[in-house]
Coordinates of N, CA and C in Angstrom, one line a residue:
X76 N 0.8 -1.2 0.0 CA 0.0 0.0 0.0 C 0.9 1.2 0.0
X77 N 0.4 2.3 -0.6 CA 1.1 3.5 -0.6 C 0.7 4.3 0.7
X78 N 1.4 4.0 1.7 CA 1.2 4.6 3.0 C 1.3 6.1 3.0
X79 N 2.3 6.6 2.3 CA 2.4 8.1 2.2 C 1.2 8.8 1.6
X80 N 0.6 8.2 0.6 CA -0.6 8.8 0.0 C -1.7 8.7 1.0
X81 N -1.9 7.6 1.7 CA -3.0 7.4 2.6 C -2.8 8.4 3.8
X82 N -1.6 8.5 4.3 CA -1.4 9.5 5.4 C -1.6 10.9 4.9
X83 N -1.2 11.3 3.7 CA -1.5 12.6 3.2 C -3.0 12.9 3.1
X84 N -3.7 11.9 2.6 CA -5.2 12.1 2.5 C -5.8 12.2 3.9
X85 N -5.3 11.4 4.8 CA -5.9 11.4 6.1 C -5.6 12.7 6.8
X86 N -4.4 13.2 6.6 CA -4.0 14.5 7.2 C -5.0 15.6 6.7
X87 N -5.3 15.6 5.4 CA -6.2 16.6 4.9 C -7.6 16.4 5.5
X88 N -8.1 15.2 5.6 CA -9.4 15.0 6.2 C -9.4 15.4 7.7
X89 N -8.4 15.0 8.4 CA -8.3 15.4 9.8 C -8.3 16.9 10.0
X90 N -7.5 17.6 9.2 CA -7.4 19.0 9.3 C -8.7 19.7 9.0
X91 N -9.4 19.1 7.9 CA -10.7 19.7 7.6 C -11.7 19.5 8.7
X92 N -11.8 18.3 9.3 CA -12.7 18.0 10.4 C -12.4 18.9 11.6
X93 N -11.1 18.9 12.0 CA -10.7 19.7 13.1 C -11.0 21.2 13.0
X94 N -10.8 21.7 11.8 CA -11.1 23.1 11.5 C -12.6 23.4 11.5
X95 N -13.4 22.5 10.9 CA -14.8 22.7 10.9 C -15.5 22.6 12.3
X96 N -14.8 21.8 13.1 CA -15.4 21.6 14.5 C -14.7 22.3 15.6
X97 N -13.7 23.2 15.2 CA -13.0 24.0 16.2 C -12.2 23.1 17.1
X98 N -11.5 22.1 16.6 CA -10.8 21.2 17.5 C -9.3 21.2 17.3
X99 N -8.8 22.3 16.6 CA -7.4 22.4 16.3 C -6.5 22.3 17.5
X100 N -6.9 22.8 18.6 CA -6.0 22.8 19.8 C -6.3 21.6 20.8
X101 N -7.2 20.7 20.4 CA -7.6 19.6 21.3 C -6.7 18.4 21.1
X102 N -6.5 17.7 22.2 CA -5.8 16.4 22.1 C -6.9 15.4 21.8
X103 N -6.9 14.8 20.6 CA -8.0 13.9 20.2 C -7.6 12.4 20.3
X104 N -6.4 12.1 20.8 CA -5.9 10.8 20.8 C -6.9 9.8 21.5
X105 N -7.3 10.1 22.7 CA -8.2 9.1 23.4 C -9.5 8.9 22.6
X106 N -10.1 10.0 22.1 CA -11.3 9.9 21.3 C -11.1 9.0 20.1
X107 N -9.9 9.2 19.4 CA -9.7 8.4 18.2 C -9.5 6.9 18.6
X108 N -8.8 6.7 19.7 CA -8.7 5.3 20.2 C -10.1 4.7 20.4
X109 N -10.9 5.4 21.1 CA -12.3 4.9 21.3 C -13.0 4.7 20.0
X110 N -12.9 5.7 19.1 CA -13.6 5.5 17.8 C -13.1 4.3 17.1
X111 N -11.8 4.0 17.1 CA -11.2 2.8 16.5 C -11.8 1.5 17.1
X112 N -11.9 1.5 18.4 CA -12.5 0.4 19.1 C -13.9 0.1 18.7
X113 N -14.7 1.2 18.6 CA -16.1 1.2 18.1 C -16.2 0.7 16.7
X114 N -15.3 1.2 15.8 CA -15.3 0.8 14.4 C -15.0 -0.7 14.3
X115 N -14.0 -1.2 15.1 CA -13.7 -2.6 15.1 C -14.9 -3.4 15.5
X116 N -15.6 -3.0 16.5 CA -16.8 -3.7 16.9 C -17.9 -3.7 15.8
X117 N -18.0 -2.6 15.1 CA -19.0 -2.5 14.0 C -18.5 -3.5 12.9
X118 N -17.2 -3.6 12.7 CA -16.7 -4.5 11.7 C -17.0 -6.0 12.1
X119 N -16.8 -6.3 13.3 CA -17.1 -7.6 13.8 C -18.6 -7.9 13.7
X120 N -19.4 -6.9 14.0 CA -20.8 -7.1 13.8 C -21.2 -7.4 12.4
X121 N -20.6 -6.8 11.4 CA -20.9 -7.0 10.0 C -20.5 -8.4 9.6
X122 N -19.4 -8.9 10.1 CA -18.9 -10.2 9.8 C -19.7 -11.3 10.4
X123 N -20.3 -11.0 11.6 CA -21.1 -11.9 12.4 C -20.3 -13.1 12.8
X124 N -18.9 -13.1 12.8 CA -18.1 -14.2 13.1 C -18.2 -14.8 14.5
X125 N -18.6 -13.9 15.4 CA -18.7 -14.3 16.8 C -20.2 -14.7 17.2
X126 N -21.1 -14.6 16.3 CA -22.5 -14.8 16.6 C -22.8 -16.3 16.4
X127 N -22.3 -17.1 17.4 CA -22.5 -18.6 17.3 C -24.0 -19.0 17.5
X128 N -24.8 -18.1 17.9 CA -26.2 -18.3 18.2 C -27.1 -18.0 16.9
X129 N -26.5 -17.5 15.9 CA -27.3 -17.1 14.7 C -26.8 -17.8 13.4
X130 N -27.8 -18.1 12.6 CA -27.5 -18.7 11.3 C -27.4 -17.6 10.2
X131 N -27.7 -16.4 10.5 CA -27.7 -15.3 9.5 C -26.2 -15.1 9.0
X132 N -26.0 -15.0 7.7 CA -24.7 -14.9 7.1 C -24.1 -13.5 7.3
X133 N -22.8 -13.4 7.0 CA -22.1 -12.1 7.1 C -22.8 -11.1 6.1
X134 N -22.6 -9.8 6.4 CA -23.0 -8.8 5.5 C -22.3 -9.0 4.1
X135 N -22.7 -8.3 3.1 CA -22.0 -8.4 1.8 C -20.6 -7.9 1.9
X136 N -19.7 -8.5 1.1 CA -18.3 -8.2 1.2 C -18.0 -6.7 1.1
X137 N -18.7 -6.0 0.2 CA -18.5 -4.5 0.1 C -18.8 -3.8 1.4
X138 N -19.8 -4.2 2.1 CA -20.2 -3.6 3.4 C -19.1 -3.9 4.4
X139 N -18.6 -5.1 4.4 CA -17.5 -5.4 5.4 C -16.3 -4.6 5.0
X140 N -16.0 -4.5 3.8 CA -14.8 -3.7 3.4 C -14.9 -2.2 3.8
X141 N -16.1 -1.7 3.6 CA -16.3 -0.3 4.0 C -16.1 -0.1 5.5
X142 N -16.6 -1.1 6.3 CA -16.4 -1.0 7.8 C -14.9 -1.2 8.1
X143 N -14.2 -2.1 7.4 CA -12.8 -2.3 7.6 C -12.0 -1.0 7.3
X144 N -12.4 -0.3 6.3 CA -11.7 0.9 5.9 C -11.9 2.0 6.9
X145 N -13.1 2.0 7.6 CA -13.3 3.0 8.6 C -12.3 2.9 9.7
X146 N -11.9 1.7 10.0 CA -10.8 1.4 11.0 C -9.5 2.0 10.5
X147 N -9.2 1.8 9.2 CA -8.0 2.3 8.6 C -7.9 3.8 8.8
X148 N -9.0 4.5 8.6 CA -9.0 6.0 8.8 C -8.5 6.3 10.2
X149 N -9.0 5.6 11.2 CA -8.6 6.0 12.6 C -7.2 5.5 12.9
X150 N -6.8 4.4 12.3 CA -5.4 4.0 12.5 C -4.4 5.0 11.9
X151 N -4.7 5.4 10.8 CA -3.9 6.5 10.1 C -3.9 7.7 11.0
X152 N -5.0 8.1 11.4 CA -5.2 9.4 12.2 C -4.4 9.3 13.5
X153 N -4.4 8.1 14.1 CA -3.6 7.9 15.4 C -2.1 8.0 15.1
X154 N -1.7 7.4 13.9 CA -0.3 7.5 13.6 C 0.1 9.0 13.3
X155 N -0.7 9.8 12.7 CA -0.5 11.2 12.5 C -0.3 11.9 13.9
X156 N -1.3 11.6 14.8 CA -1.2 12.2 16.2 C 0.1 11.9 16.8
X157 N 0.7 10.8 16.6 CA 2.0 10.4 17.2 C 3.2 10.7 16.4
X158 N 3.0 11.3 15.2 CA 4.2 11.6 14.4 C 4.8 10.5 13.6
X159 N 4.0 9.4 13.4 CA 4.5 8.3 12.7 C 4.3 8.2 11.2
X160 N 3.8 9.3 10.7 CA 3.4 9.4 9.3 C 4.5 9.5 8.3
X161 N 5.7 9.7 8.8 CA 6.9 9.8 7.9 C 7.6 8.5 7.7
X162 N 7.2 7.5 8.4 CA 7.8 6.2 8.2 C 7.6 5.6 6.8
X163 N 8.5 4.8 6.4 CA 8.3 4.3 5.0 C 7.7 2.9 5.0
X164 N 7.9 2.1 6.1 CA 7.4 0.7 6.1 C 6.7 0.5 7.5
X165 N 5.5 -0.1 7.4 CA 4.7 -0.3 8.6 C 4.4 -1.7 8.9
X166 N 4.4 -2.6 7.9 CA 4.0 -4.0 8.1 C 5.2 -4.7 8.8
X167 N 4.8 -5.5 9.8 CA 5.8 -6.3 10.5 C 5.3 -7.8 10.4
X168 N 6.2 -8.7 10.4 CA 5.7 -10.1 10.4 C 4.8 -10.4 11.6
X169 N 3.7 -11.2 11.4 CA 2.8 -11.5 12.4 C 2.3 -12.9 12.3
X170 N 2.3 -13.6 13.4 CA 1.8 -15.0 13.4 C 0.3 -15.0 13.0
X171 N 0.0 -16.0 12.3 CA -1.4 -16.1 11.9 C -2.3 -16.5 13.1
X172 N -3.4 -15.9 13.1 CA -4.4 -16.3 14.2 C -5.1 -17.6 13.8
X173 N -5.5 -18.2 14.8 CA -6.2 -19.5 14.6 C -7.6 -19.3 14.0
X174 N -8.2 -18.2 14.3 CA -9.6 -17.9 13.9 C -9.8 -16.5 13.7
X175 N -10.9 -16.2 13.0 CA -11.3 -14.8 12.8 C -11.5 -14.1 14.2
X176 N -12.2 -14.8 15.1 CA -12.5 -14.3 16.4 C -11.2 -14.0 17.1
X177 N -10.2 -14.9 17.0 CA -8.9 -14.7 17.6 C -8.2 -13.5 17.1
X178 N -8.4 -13.2 15.8 CA -7.7 -12.1 15.2 C -8.4 -10.8 15.6
X179 N -9.7 -10.8 15.7 CA -10.4 -9.6 16.2 C -9.9 -9.3 17.6
X180 N -9.8 -10.3 18.5 CA -9.3 -10.1 19.8 C -7.8 -9.6 19.8
X181 N -7.0 -10.1 18.9 CA -5.6 -9.6 18.8 C -5.6 -8.2 18.5
X182 N -6.4 -7.7 17.6 CA -6.5 -6.3 17.2 C -6.9 -5.5 18.4
X183 N -7.9 -5.9 19.1 CA -8.3 -5.2 20.4 C -7.1 -5.1 21.3
X184 N -6.4 -6.2 21.5 CA -5.2 -6.2 22.4 C -4.2 -5.2 21.9
X185 N -3.9 -5.2 20.6 CA -2.9 -4.2 20.0 C -3.3 -2.8 20.2
X186 N -4.6 -2.5 20.0 CA -5.1 -1.1 20.3 C -4.8 -0.7 21.7
X187 N -5.1 -1.6 22.6 CA -4.9 -1.3 24.1 C -3.4 -1.1 24.3
X188 N -2.5 -1.9 23.8 CA -1.1 -1.8 24.0 C -0.6 -0.5 23.4
X189 N -1.0 -0.1 22.2 CA -0.6 1.1 21.6 C -1.1 2.3 22.4
X190 N -2.3 2.2 22.8 CA -2.9 3.3 23.6 C -2.0 3.7 24.8
X191 N -1.5 2.6 25.5 CA -0.7 2.8 26.6 C 0.7 3.3 26.3
X192 N 1.3 2.7 25.3 CA 2.7 3.0 25.0 C 2.9 4.2 24.0
X193 N 2.0 4.3 23.1 CA 2.2 5.3 22.0 C 3.5 5.1 21.3
X194 N 4.0 3.9 21.2 CA 5.3 3.7 20.6 C 5.2 3.3 19.1
X195 N 6.2 3.6 18.3 CA 6.2 3.2 16.9 C 6.1 1.7 16.8
X196 N 6.8 1.0 17.6 CA 6.8 -0.5 17.5 C 5.4 -1.0 17.7
X197 N 4.7 -0.5 18.7 CA 3.3 -1.0 19.0 C 2.4 -0.5 17.9
X198 N 2.6 0.7 17.3 CA 1.8 1.1 16.2 C 2.0 0.2 15.0
X199 N 3.2 -0.2 14.7 CA 3.4 -1.1 13.6 C 2.7 -2.5 13.9
X200 N 2.8 -2.9 15.1 CA 2.1 -4.2 15.5 C 0.6 -4.1 15.3
X201 N 0.0 -2.9 15.6 CA -1.4 -2.7 15.4 C -1.7 -2.7 13.9
X202 N -1.0 -2.0 13.1 CA -1.2 -2.1 11.7 C -1.1 -3.5 11.1
X203 N -0.1 -4.2 11.5 CA 0.1 -5.6 11.1 C -1.1 -6.5 11.5
X204 N -1.5 -6.3 12.7 CA -2.7 -7.1 13.2 C -3.9 -6.8 12.4
X205 N -4.1 -5.5 12.1 CA -5.3 -5.1 11.4 C -5.3 -5.5 10.0
X206 N -4.1 -5.4 9.3 CA -4.0 -5.9 8.0 C -4.2 -7.4 7.9
X207 N -3.7 -8.1 8.9 CA -3.9 -9.6 8.9 C -5.4 -9.9 9.0
X208 N -6.1 -9.1 9.8 CA -7.6 -9.3 9.9 C -8.2 -9.0 8.5
X209 N -7.7 -8.0 7.8 CA -8.2 -7.7 6.5 C -8.0 -8.8 5.5
X210 N -6.8 -9.4 5.6 CA -6.4 -10.5 4.8 C -7.4 -11.7 5.1
X211 N -7.7 -12.0 6.3 CA -8.6 -13.0 6.7 C -10.0 -12.8 6.2
X212 N -10.3 -11.5 6.0 CA -11.6 -11.1 5.5 C -11.7 -11.2 4.0
X213 N -10.5 -11.4 3.4 CA -10.5 -11.5 1.9 C -10.0 -10.3 1.2
X214 N -9.4 -9.3 1.9 CA -9.0 -8.1 1.3 C -7.5 -8.0 1.1
X215 N -7.1 -7.6 -0.1 CA -5.6 -7.4 -0.4 C -5.3 -5.9 -0.3
X216 N -4.1 -5.5 -0.3 CA -3.7 -4.1 -0.2 C -4.4 -3.2 -1.2
X217 N -4.5 -3.7 -2.5 CA -5.1 -2.8 -3.5 C -6.6 -2.6 -3.2
X218 N -7.3 -3.7 -2.7 CA -8.7 -3.5 -2.3 C -8.8 -2.4 -1.2
X219 N -8.0 -2.5 -0.3 CA -8.0 -1.6 0.9 C -7.7 -0.2 0.5
X220 N -6.7 0.0 -0.3 CA -6.3 1.3 -0.8 C -7.4 2.0 -1.6
X221 N -8.0 1.3 -2.5 CA -9.0 1.8 -3.3 C -10.3 2.1 -2.5
X222 N -10.6 1.2 -1.6 CA -11.8 1.5 -0.7 C -11.5 2.7 0.2
X223 N -10.3 2.8 0.7 CA -9.9 4.0 1.5 C -10.1 5.3 0.8
X224 N -9.6 5.3 -0.4 CA -9.7 6.5 -1.3 C -11.2 6.9 -1.5
X225 N -12.0 5.8 -1.8 CA -13.4 6.0 -2.1 C -14.1 6.6 -0.8
X226 N -13.8 6.0 0.3 CA -14.5 6.3 1.6 C -14.0 7.7 2.0
X227 N -12.8 8.1 1.7 CA -12.3 9.4 2.1 C -13.1 10.5 1.4
X228 N -13.5 10.2 0.1 CA -14.3 11.2 -0.6 C -15.7 11.3 0.1
X229 N -16.2 10.1 0.5 CA -17.5 10.1 1.1 C -17.5 10.9 2.4
X230 N -16.4 10.8 3.2 CA -16.2 11.5 4.4 C -16.2 13.0 4.2
X231 N -15.5 13.5 3.2 CA -15.6 14.9 2.9 C -17.0 15.3 2.6
X232 N -17.7 14.5 1.8 CA -19.1 14.9 1.4 C -19.9 15.0 2.7
X233 N -19.8 14.0 3.6 CA -20.5 14.0 4.8 C -20.3 15.3 5.6
X234 N -19.0 15.7 5.7 CA -18.7 16.9 6.4 C -19.4 18.1 5.8
X235 N -19.4 18.1 4.5 CA -20.0 19.3 3.8 C -21.5 19.3 4.0
X236 N -22.1 18.1 4.3 CA -23.6 18.0 4.5 C -23.9 18.1 6.0
X237 N -22.9 18.4 6.9 CA -23.2 18.6 8.3 C -23.3 17.3 9.1
X238 N -22.6 16.3 8.7 CA -22.7 14.9 9.3 C -22.3 15.0 10.7

């Protein structure tokens, strides 16, 4: 993935939102962490992977991808908050999870670890865990990048409409 392009786009969106909402001087780190956790839950809900009590299938793949990309927005935004957007490489080797549920839980763990440390190493681990989840969901880097670009445009439109 072209991380520099995605970070550049996210910086623009963050700046636009912060300016429109008068948040330029606020520390938004904790809010963004919570937003990422919520988005991860919404993604899990769309996959329905944990709903052992239900026979209803997962949402359509495009819906799941859109939810996945919502998480990418907040992961990028958190990296910007911590000054990690100048890095060239983010992916680190990660052991494969035994299950989709296990990978969701790993991502939750990585978010918590990064929240506490705010370290580049833990940020890279978070990205790797999230991308591994995306891979398990059937998404490759080109799917993710295109969906991010598409959703970024939607997010600007929503801001213009008073979302």
